[in-house]
């Protein structure tokens, strides 16, 4: 994305000026925090209404090295006027509370990996995934859809 930051901002500008709905962005951090913040500021100025930020770079995600870096998401949140959503690093209820409270974010996004490790994440009546029958849990979740 760094190589094409001008193209990205042009696309966001065109979308925000010509669509009746809000333009939102989902992106990963660049290899440099300052470059990431600079790009996100440009996207906000181009008309992005909300940005969903992965707390890792593409290369870190592919190699699964290191946890999500929420400190950069906090820096981004402090510099922007639009809502920021944390993506990645949400694996248990305390992670959601941390993202919403300590990072002062509007929301958090879960990865599909969560469905494998703790599909009962939002069910506060479940204390352990091993205590739930998977089929019963799936039926309960489908009934809510």
PDB file of N, CA, C and O in Angstrom, residues 93 97 118-133 136-137 140-141 144:
ATOM      1  N   UNK A  93     -12.498 -12.394  26.021  1.00  0.00           N
ATOM      2  CA  UNK A  93     -13.315 -11.238  26.387  1.00  0.00           C
ATOM      3  C   UNK A  93     -12.483 -10.101  26.954  1.00  0.00           C
ATOM      4  O   UNK A  93     -12.766  -8.932  26.689  1.00  0.00           O
ATOM      5  N   UNK A  97     -12.453  -5.945  26.004  1.00  0.00           N
ATOM      6  CA  UNK A  97     -12.558  -4.873  26.997  1.00  0.00           C
ATOM      7  C   UNK A  97     -11.341  -3.963  26.939  1.00  0.00           C
ATOM      8  O   UNK A  97     -11.461  -2.738  27.024  1.00  0.00           O
ATOM      9  N   UNK A 118     -12.140 -20.126  20.301  1.00  0.00           N
ATOM     10  CA  UNK A 118     -13.148 -19.830  21.316  1.00  0.00           C
ATOM     11  C   UNK A 118     -14.420 -19.291  20.674  1.00  0.00           C
ATOM     12  O   UNK A 118     -14.706 -18.100  20.741  1.00  0.00           O
ATOM     13  N   UNK A 119     -15.204 -20.175  20.062  1.00  0.00           N
ATOM     14  CA  UNK A 119     -16.437 -19.698  19.419  1.00  0.00           C
ATOM     15  C   UNK A 119     -17.470 -19.188  20.416  1.00  0.00           C
ATOM     16  O   UNK A 119     -18.433 -18.554  20.032  1.00  0.00           O
ATOM     17  N   UNK A 120     -17.267 -19.434  21.701  1.00  0.00           N
ATOM     18  CA  UNK A 120     -18.200 -18.958  22.723  1.00  0.00           C
ATOM     19  C   UNK A 120     -17.742 -17.633  23.315  1.00  0.00           C
ATOM     20  O   UNK A 120     -18.148 -17.258  24.402  1.00  0.00           O
ATOM     21  N   UNK A 121     -16.915 -16.911  22.604  1.00  0.00           N
ATOM     22  CA  UNK A 121     -16.313 -15.687  23.112  1.00  0.00           C
ATOM     23  C   UNK A 121     -17.330 -14.701  23.672  1.00  0.00           C
ATOM     24  O   UNK A 121     -17.101 -14.064  24.684  1.00  0.00           O
ATOM     25  N   UNK A 122     -18.480 -14.589  23.031  1.00  0.00           N
ATOM     26  CA  UNK A 122     -19.464 -13.605  23.461  1.00  0.00           C
ATOM     27  C   UNK A 122     -20.514 -14.166  24.416  1.00  0.00           C
ATOM     28  O   UNK A 122     -21.401 -13.465  24.838  1.00  0.00           O
ATOM     29  N   UNK A 123     -20.426 -15.436  24.705  1.00  0.00           N
ATOM     30  CA  UNK A 123     -21.382 -16.070  25.603  1.00  0.00           C
ATOM     31  C   UNK A 123     -20.820 -16.029  27.018  1.00  0.00           C
ATOM     32  O   UNK A 123     -19.989 -16.838  27.398  1.00  0.00           O
ATOM     33  N   UNK A 124     -21.241 -15.062  27.795  1.00  0.00           N
ATOM     34  CA  UNK A 124     -20.682 -14.879  29.133  1.00  0.00           C
ATOM     35  C   UNK A 124     -21.082 -15.982  30.101  1.00  0.00           C
ATOM     36  O   UNK A 124     -20.552 -16.069  31.199  1.00  0.00           O
ATOM     37  N   UNK A 125     -22.023 -16.846  29.708  1.00  0.00           N
ATOM     38  CA  UNK A 125     -22.398 -17.977  30.546  1.00  0.00           C
ATOM     39  C   UNK A 125     -21.432 -19.145  30.399  1.00  0.00           C
ATOM     40  O   UNK A 125     -21.489 -20.093  31.168  1.00  0.00           O
ATOM     41  N   UNK A 126     -20.558 -19.075  29.421  1.00  0.00           N
ATOM     42  CA  UNK A 126     -19.608 -20.152  29.174  1.00  0.00           C
ATOM     43  C   UNK A 126     -18.251 -19.750  29.741  1.00  0.00           C
ATOM     44  O   UNK A 126     -17.705 -18.717  29.388  1.00  0.00           O
ATOM     45  N   UNK A 127     -17.720 -20.557  30.614  1.00  0.00           N
ATOM     46  CA  UNK A 127     -16.420 -20.247  31.208  1.00  0.00           C
ATOM     47  C   UNK A 127     -15.282 -20.939  30.486  1.00  0.00           C
ATOM     48  O   UNK A 127     -14.149 -20.510  30.555  1.00  0.00           O
ATOM     49  N   UNK A 128     -15.567 -22.006  29.760  1.00  0.00           N
ATOM     50  CA  UNK A 128     -14.537 -22.731  29.032  1.00  0.00           C
ATOM     51  C   UNK A 128     -15.163 -23.354  27.797  1.00  0.00           C
ATOM     52  O   UNK A 128     -16.264 -23.910  27.864  1.00  0.00           O
ATOM     53  N   UNK A 129     -14.454 -23.292  26.695  1.00  0.00           N
ATOM     54  CA  UNK A 129     -14.979 -23.875  25.464  1.00  0.00           C
ATOM     55  C   UNK A 129     -15.145 -25.377  25.611  1.00  0.00           C
ATOM     56  O   UNK A 129     -16.030 -25.984  25.025  1.00  0.00           O
ATOM     57  N   UNK A 130     -14.338 -26.001  26.454  1.00  0.00           N
ATOM     58  CA  UNK A 130     -14.444 -27.454  26.642  1.00  0.00           C
ATOM     59  C   UNK A 130     -15.730 -27.830  27.380  1.00  0.00           C
ATOM     60  O   UNK A 130     -16.135 -28.984  27.351  1.00  0.00           O
ATOM     61  N   UNK A 131     -16.390 -26.870  28.009  1.00  0.00           N
ATOM     62  CA  UNK A 131     -17.623 -27.161  28.741  1.00  0.00           C
ATOM     63  C   UNK A 131     -18.867 -27.062  27.864  1.00  0.00           C
ATOM     64  O   UNK A 131     -19.971 -27.247  28.352  1.00  0.00           O
ATOM     65  N   UNK A 132     -18.690 -26.790  26.575  1.00  0.00           N
ATOM     66  CA  UNK A 132     -19.827 -26.582  25.686  1.00  0.00           C
ATOM     67  C   UNK A 132     -19.789 -27.598  24.556  1.00  0.00           C
ATOM     68  O   UNK A 132     -18.740 -27.840  23.957  1.00  0.00           O
ATOM     69  N   UNK A 133     -20.944 -28.150  24.267  1.00  0.00           N
ATOM     70  CA  UNK A 133     -21.076 -29.014  23.106  1.00  0.00           C
ATOM     71  C   UNK A 133     -21.072 -28.122  21.864  1.00  0.00           C
ATOM     72  O   UNK A 133     -21.868 -27.184  21.755  1.00  0.00           O
ATOM     73  N   UNK A 136     -24.421 -27.778  20.001  1.00  0.00           N
ATOM     74  CA  UNK A 136     -25.370 -26.965  20.761  1.00  0.00           C
ATOM     75  C   UNK A 136     -25.025 -25.479  20.651  1.00  0.00           C
ATOM     76  O   UNK A 136     -25.903 -24.635  20.460  1.00  0.00           O
ATOM     77  N   UNK A 137     -23.758 -25.167  20.749  1.00  0.00           N
ATOM     78  CA  UNK A 137     -23.317 -23.779  20.623  1.00  0.00           C
ATOM     79  C   UNK A 137     -23.645 -23.230  19.239  1.00  0.00           C
ATOM     80  O   UNK A 137     -24.157 -22.118  19.100  1.00  0.00           O
ATOM     81  N   UNK A 140     -27.314 -22.433  19.029  1.00  0.00           N
ATOM     82  CA  UNK A 140     -27.651 -21.212  19.760  1.00  0.00           C
ATOM     83  C   UNK A 140     -27.238 -19.974  18.963  1.00  0.00           C
ATOM     84  O   UNK A 140     -27.976 -19.003  18.877  1.00  0.00           O
ATOM     85  N   UNK A 141     -26.029 -20.002  18.377  1.00  0.00           N
ATOM     86  CA  UNK A 141     -25.566 -18.852  17.616  1.00  0.00           C
ATOM     87  C   UNK A 141     -26.384 -18.643  16.355  1.00  0.00           C
ATOM     88  O   UNK A 141     -26.687 -17.516  15.983  1.00  0.00           O
ATOM     89  N   UNK A 144     -29.603 -16.782  16.828  1.00  0.00           N
ATOM     90  CA  UNK A 144     -29.474 -15.345  17.016  1.00  0.00           C
ATOM     91  C   UNK A 144     -29.331 -14.587  15.704  1.00  0.00           C
ATOM     92  O   UNK A 144     -29.494 -13.378  15.652  1.00  0.00           O
TER      93      UNK A 144
END
